[in-house]
mmCIF file of C-alpha atoms in Angstrom:
data_model
loop_
_atom_site.group_PDB
_atom_site.id
_atom_site.type_symbol
_atom_site.label_atom_id
_atom_site.label_comp_id
_atom_site.label_asym_id
_atom_site.label_seq_id
_atom_site.Cartn_x
_atom_site.Cartn_y
_atom_site.Cartn_z
ATOM 1 C CA GLY E 1 -10.059 -14.053 14.191
ATOM 2 C CA TRP E 2 -7.191 -11.617 15.324
ATOM 3 C CA ALA E 3 -5.679 -8.841 17.021
ATOM 4 C CA LYS E 4 -2.400 -7.292 15.786
ATOM 5 C CA ARG E 5 -0.963 -4.143 16.547
ATOM 6 C CA PHE E 6 1.712 -2.288 14.236
ATOM 7 C CA ARG E 7 3.844 -0.196 15.182
ATOM 8 C CA SER E 8 8.083 0.860 14.322
ATOM 9 C CA ALA E 9 11.158 0.315 15.938
ATOM 10 C CA ASN E 10 11.650 4.783 16.752
ATOM 11 C CA ASN E 11 9.384 6.642 18.851
ATOM 12 C CA THR E 12 6.798 7.184 15.679
ATOM 13 C CA THR E 13 3.068 8.796 15.899
ATOM 14 C CA GLU E 14 1.551 6.029 13.416
ATOM 15 C CA THR E 15 -2.744 5.824 12.328
ATOM 16 C CA ALA E 16 -5.032 4.333 10.445
ATOM 17 C CA SER E 17 -7.363 6.117 7.574
ATOM 18 C CA GLY E 18 -8.671 3.213 5.924
ATOM 19 C CA ILE E 19 -8.702 -0.333 4.316
ATOM 20 C CA ILE E 20 -9.516 -2.452 2.012
ATOM 21 C CA THR E 21 -8.902 -6.106 0.470
ATOM 22 C CA LYS E 22 -7.550 -7.681 -2.939
ATOM 23 C CA ASN E 23 -6.483 -10.325 -3.480
ATOM 24 C CA ASN E 24 -7.318 -11.875 0.082
ATOM 25 C CA GLN E 25 -4.740 -9.049 0.948
ATOM 26 C CA TYR E 26 -5.639 -6.492 2.618
ATOM 27 C CA TYR E 27 -3.743 -2.823 2.425
ATOM 28 C CA ILE E 28 -4.034 -0.096 4.561
ATOM 29 C CA SER E 29 -3.862 3.669 4.343
ATOM 30 C CA GLY E 30 -2.375 6.205 7.591
ATOM 31 C CA ASN E 31 0.062 8.564 7.887
ATOM 32 C CA VAL E 32 3.180 8.211 10.724
ATOM 33 C CA GLN E 33 4.500 11.589 12.642
ATOM 34 C CA LEU E 34 8.016 11.116 12.702
ATOM 35 C CA SER E 35 8.374 15.327 14.647
ATOM 36 C CA SER E 36 6.388 18.323 14.733
ATOM 37 C CA ALA E 37 7.504 18.752 11.514
ATOM 38 C CA ASP E 38 8.331 16.156 9.541
ATOM 39 C CA ALA E 39 5.472 13.490 8.512
ATOM 40 C CA ASP E 40 4.783 10.466 5.805
ATOM 41 C CA ALA E 41 1.362 9.201 4.820
ATOM 42 C CA LEU E 42 2.053 4.777 4.874
ATOM 43 C CA LEU E 43 0.778 2.097 2.844
ATOM 44 C CA MET E 44 0.894 -1.564 4.406
ATOM 45 C CA LYS E 45 -0.342 -4.313 3.484
ATOM 46 C CA ILE E 46 -0.569 -7.770 5.760
ATOM 47 C CA ASP E 47 -2.207 -10.910 4.541
ATOM 48 C CA THR E 48 -5.147 -12.691 6.458
ATOM 49 C CA SER E 49 -3.981 -13.778 9.357
ATOM 50 C CA GLY E 50 -2.574 -10.159 10.417
ATOM 51 C CA GLN E 51 0.872 -10.456 9.205
ATOM 52 C CA LEU E 52 3.029 -7.355 8.421
ATOM 53 C CA ILE E 53 4.633 -8.012 4.112
ATOM 54 C CA TRP E 54 5.482 -4.488 3.194
ATOM 55 C CA THR E 55 5.273 -0.784 5.105
ATOM 56 C CA TYR E 56 5.802 2.012 2.299
ATOM 57 C CA ARG E 57 5.965 5.413 3.335
ATOM 58 C CA TYR E 58 6.016 8.480 0.498
ATOM 59 C CA ASP E 59 7.400 11.565 1.023
ATOM 60 C CA VAL E 60 6.853 14.735 -1.546
ATOM 61 C CA ALA E 61 9.915 16.721 -2.152
ATOM 62 C CA GLY E 62 10.283 16.624 1.688
ATOM 63 C CA ASN E 63 7.017 18.317 2.497
ATOM 64 C CA ARG E 64 4.662 16.468 5.381
ATOM 65 C CA GLU E 65 2.279 14.165 3.780
ATOM 66 C CA PHE E 66 -1.217 12.474 4.989
ATOM 67 C CA ALA E 67 -3.560 9.998 3.599
ATOM 68 C CA ASN E 68 -7.042 9.968 3.970
ATOM 69 C CA GLU E 69 -8.015 6.557 1.700
ATOM 70 C CA VAL E 70 -7.556 4.034 0.049
ATOM 71 C CA ARG E 71 -9.004 2.691 -3.085
ATOM 72 C CA ASN E 72 -8.892 -0.389 -5.240
ATOM 73 C CA THR E 73 -8.362 0.176 -9.359
ATOM 74 C CA ALA E 74 -10.320 -1.482 -12.288
ATOM 75 C CA ASP E 75 -6.481 -1.971 -14.139
ATOM 76 C CA GLY E 76 -5.691 -3.725 -10.463
ATOM 77 C CA ASN E 77 -3.229 -1.258 -8.965
ATOM 78 C CA LEU E 78 -4.169 1.542 -5.378
ATOM 79 C CA LEU E 79 -5.028 4.689 -5.798
ATOM 80 C CA MET E 80 -4.530 7.222 -2.430
ATOM 81 C CA ILE E 81 -6.327 10.300 -1.798
ATOM 82 C CA GLY E 82 -5.187 12.901 0.992
ATOM 83 C CA TYR E 83 -2.771 16.319 1.416
ATOM 84 C CA THR E 84 1.024 17.433 1.150
ATOM 85 C CA GLU E 85 2.203 20.880 3.262
ATOM 86 C CA GLY E 86 5.379 22.318 3.010
ATOM 87 C CA ALA E 87 6.572 24.250 5.803
ATOM 88 C CA ALA E 88 4.561 27.174 5.706
ATOM 89 C CA GLN E 89 1.627 25.209 5.932
ATOM 90 C CA ASP E 90 -0.045 25.185 2.768
ATOM 91 C CA PRO E 91 -1.942 22.507 1.949
ATOM 92 C CA ASP E 92 -2.246 20.901 -1.355
ATOM 93 C CA MET E 93 -4.497 17.869 -2.055
ATOM 94 C CA LEU E 94 -2.500 15.239 -2.787
ATOM 95 C CA LEU E 95 -3.687 12.119 -5.452
ATOM 96 C CA LEU E 96 -1.294 8.959 -5.532
ATOM 97 C CA LYS E 97 -1.111 6.017 -7.391
ATOM 98 C CA ALA E 98 0.777 2.671 -6.715
ATOM 99 C CA ASP E 99 0.969 -1.365 -7.655
ATOM 100 C CA THR E 100 0.206 -3.675 -4.882
ATOM 101 C CA THR E 101 4.184 -3.447 -4.538
ATOM 102 C CA GLY E 102 4.065 0.034 -3.027
ATOM 103 C CA ALA E 103 6.061 1.396 -5.724
ATOM 104 C CA VAL E 104 4.341 4.293 -6.744
ATOM 105 C CA THR E 105 3.225 5.749 -10.613
ATOM 106 C CA TRP E 106 2.084 8.651 -9.927
ATOM 107 C CA SER E 107 1.696 11.322 -7.718
ATOM 108 C CA LYS E 108 -0.592 14.849 -8.452
ATOM 109 C CA THR E 109 -0.287 17.743 -6.280
ATOM 110 C CA GLY E 110 -3.002 20.526 -6.847
ATOM 111 C CA SER E 111 -2.772 23.443 -7.708
ATOM 112 C CA GLY E 112 -4.851 26.136 -5.882
ATOM 113 C CA ALA E 113 -3.670 29.687 -4.111
ATOM 114 C CA GLY E 114 -6.299 28.828 -1.158
ATOM 115 C CA SER E 115 -5.769 25.735 1.018
ATOM 116 C CA GLU E 116 -6.980 21.988 -0.236
ATOM 117 C CA TYR E 117 -7.331 18.830 1.049
ATOM 118 C CA GLY E 118 -8.359 15.331 -0.303
ATOM 119 C CA SER E 119 -10.499 13.327 1.560
ATOM 120 C CA SER E 120 -12.468 10.380 -0.247
ATOM 121 C CA LEU E 121 -12.080 9.381 -4.115
ATOM 122 C CA VAL E 122 -14.044 7.083 -6.427
ATOM 123 C CA GLU E 123 -12.932 5.049 -10.035
ATOM 124 C CA ASN E 124 -15.494 5.671 -12.720
ATOM 125 C CA PRO E 125 -16.154 2.474 -14.354
ATOM 126 C CA ASP E 126 -13.755 4.674 -17.610
ATOM 127 C CA GLN E 127 -10.955 5.116 -14.869
ATOM 128 C CA SER E 128 -11.285 8.305 -14.663
ATOM 129 C CA ILE E 129 -10.927 9.634 -11.157
ATOM 130 C CA VAL E 130 -13.366 11.343 -9.072
ATOM 131 C CA ILE E 131 -12.248 13.327 -5.972
ATOM 132 C CA ALA E 132 -13.945 14.905 -2.642
ATOM 133 C CA GLY E 133 -11.754 17.149 -0.782
ATOM 134 C CA SER E 134 -12.193 20.492 0.936
ATOM 135 C CA ALA E 135 -10.439 24.101 0.073
ATOM 136 C CA ASP E 136 -10.712 27.488 1.497
ATOM 137 C CA SER E 137 -12.022 30.519 -0.298
ATOM 138 C CA SER E 138 -10.408 33.274 2.755
ATOM 139 C CA GLY E 139 -9.422 32.364 5.510
ATOM 140 C CA ASN E 140 -12.912 31.255 7.436
ATOM 141 C CA ASN E 141 -14.639 29.912 4.778
ATOM 142 C CA ARG E 142 -14.035 26.578 3.668
ATOM 143 C CA ASN E 143 -16.015 24.399 0.964
ATOM 144 C CA VAL E 144 -16.447 20.838 -0.548
ATOM 145 C CA ILE E 145 -14.590 21.016 -3.751
ATOM 146 C CA LEU E 146 -15.015 17.843 -5.805
ATOM 147 C CA ILE E 147 -12.889 17.418 -8.673
ATOM 148 C CA LYS E 148 -12.794 14.668 -11.935
ATOM 149 C CA ALA E 149 -9.139 13.870 -13.243
ATOM 150 C CA THR E 150 -8.727 11.555 -16.336
ATOM 151 C CA ASN E 151 -6.272 8.302 -15.374
ATOM 152 C CA THR E 152 -3.315 9.592 -14.828
ATOM 153 C CA GLY E 153 -4.191 12.026 -12.389
ATOM 154 C CA ASN E 154 -4.445 15.200 -14.623
ATOM 155 C CA LEU E 155 -7.393 17.279 -14.058
ATOM 156 C CA VAL E 156 -10.895 17.588 -16.057
ATOM 157 C CA TRP E 157 -12.922 20.206 -13.677
ATOM 158 C CA SER E 158 -13.569 21.198 -10.409
ATOM 159 C CA ARG E 159 -16.803 22.382 -8.335
ATOM 160 C CA GLN E 160 -17.620 24.005 -5.407
ATOM 161 C CA SER E 161 -20.456 24.011 -3.024
ATOM 162 C CA GLY E 162 -21.379 25.284 0.304
ATOM 163 C CA GLY E 163 -22.245 28.525 2.529
ATOM 164 C CA ASN E 164 -20.160 31.487 4.375
ATOM 165 C CA GLY E 165 -18.772 28.700 6.943
ATOM 166 C CA LEU E 166 -16.097 26.121 7.122
ATOM 167 C CA GLU E 167 -17.081 22.604 5.080
ATOM 168 C CA GLN E 168 -15.594 19.770 5.631
ATOM 169 C CA VAL E 169 -16.116 16.287 3.596
ATOM 170 C CA LEU E 170 -14.998 13.099 5.732
ATOM 171 C CA GLN E 171 -12.823 10.366 4.954
ATOM 172 C CA ASN E 172 -14.854 7.757 3.049
ATOM 173 C CA GLY E 173 -17.105 10.542 1.763
ATOM 174 C CA LEU E 174 -18.221 9.817 -1.333
ATOM 175 C CA ASP E 175 -19.512 7.279 -3.512
ATOM 176 C CA ARG E 176 -21.766 7.487 -6.611
ATOM 177 C CA SER E 177 -24.693 6.499 -7.169
ATOM 178 C CA ALA E 178 -26.979 4.188 -9.049
ATOM 179 C CA ASP E 179 -28.238 7.014 -11.499
ATOM 180 C CA GLY E 180 -24.128 7.499 -11.853
ATOM 181 C CA GLY E 181 -24.254 10.446 -9.897
ATOM 182 C CA PHE E 182 -21.964 10.998 -6.520
ATOM 183 C CA LEU E 183 -23.290 11.467 -2.905
ATOM 184 C CA VAL E 184 -20.850 13.469 -0.597
ATOM 185 C CA GLN E 185 -20.758 13.285 3.358
ATOM 186 C CA ALA E 186 -20.189 16.577 4.909
ATOM 187 C CA THR E 187 -19.888 18.120 8.200
ATOM 188 C CA THR E 188 -20.982 21.847 8.074
ATOM 189 C CA ILE E 189 -20.543 24.924 10.675
ATOM 190 C CA GLY E 190 -22.067 27.905 10.508
ATOM 191 C CA SER E 191 -22.891 27.903 7.300
ATOM 192 C CA PHE E 192 -26.563 27.324 7.089
ATOM 193 C CA SER E 193 -27.416 27.802 10.949
ATOM 194 C CA SER E 194 -26.528 30.604 14.140
ATOM 195 C CA GLY E 195 -23.913 29.666 16.182
ATOM 196 C CA GLY E 196 -21.957 28.409 15.215
ATOM 197 C CA SER E 197 -23.435 24.277 15.879
ATOM 198 C CA LYS E 198 -22.206 21.414 13.080
ATOM 199 C CA ASN E 199 -24.092 19.435 11.062
ATOM 200 C CA ILE E 200 -24.923 17.283 8.362
ATOM 201 C CA TYR E 201 -23.999 18.729 5.094
ATOM 202 C CA VAL E 202 -25.092 16.043 2.338
ATOM 203 C CA ILE E 203 -24.898 16.620 -1.770
ATOM 204 C CA LYS E 204 -25.737 14.686 -4.444
ATOM 205 C CA THR E 205 -24.885 16.055 -7.901
ATOM 206 C CA ASN E 206 -26.498 14.574 -11.220
ATOM 207 C CA ASN E 207 -24.696 12.534 -13.620
ATOM 208 C CA ASP E 208 -22.029 14.457 -15.294
ATOM 209 C CA VAL E 209 -22.168 16.878 -12.468
ATOM 210 C CA GLU E 210 -22.609 19.984 -14.316
ATOM 211 C CA CYS E 211 -25.321 21.383 -11.347
ATOM 212 C CA ILE E 212 -24.681 20.805 -7.580
ATOM 213 C CA SER E 213 -28.157 19.777 -5.659
#
């Protein structure tokens, strides 16, 4: 076995958010904090001995970008989900597709009126994409949001679920169930209990996500 530390030459803060295996190499998603006002999503490729092959940073229109998960795609590429926010700290969901050299194929950002955070994603057998995240509908109300997109990142539908408090989907919190539906793992605060306690919140959808139960 081995253990490796990866750091930039300058005094930046780097955090990891996910790791996958592809063709006997590893891809790590994360974030690099350049300053209090500047952050980039991060993708690293390392080999099976832990040697760094490349590091790629993603900056969308000079905003702050954060990656929460990386996944393989059926066509041999990579998908990352997270969020981007501008100077006004107005987060929008960020979905990005890259090839195995780290080059961006396309990226899509949300355009909702409130804050949206992307946490986890699944690629369907037809290569459409389902995303789980969180969306603010008011200053103190945040719901789970499920989004389906085409294989080029265009919106197909969006669904929300939650109470009157705060629901936050966890990283790696989305998975397909055996019946073709989806399971979402989140935490909830103040929606279904008194006193502001934090609880586990699990959502199971049917196979076409027309209803959430």
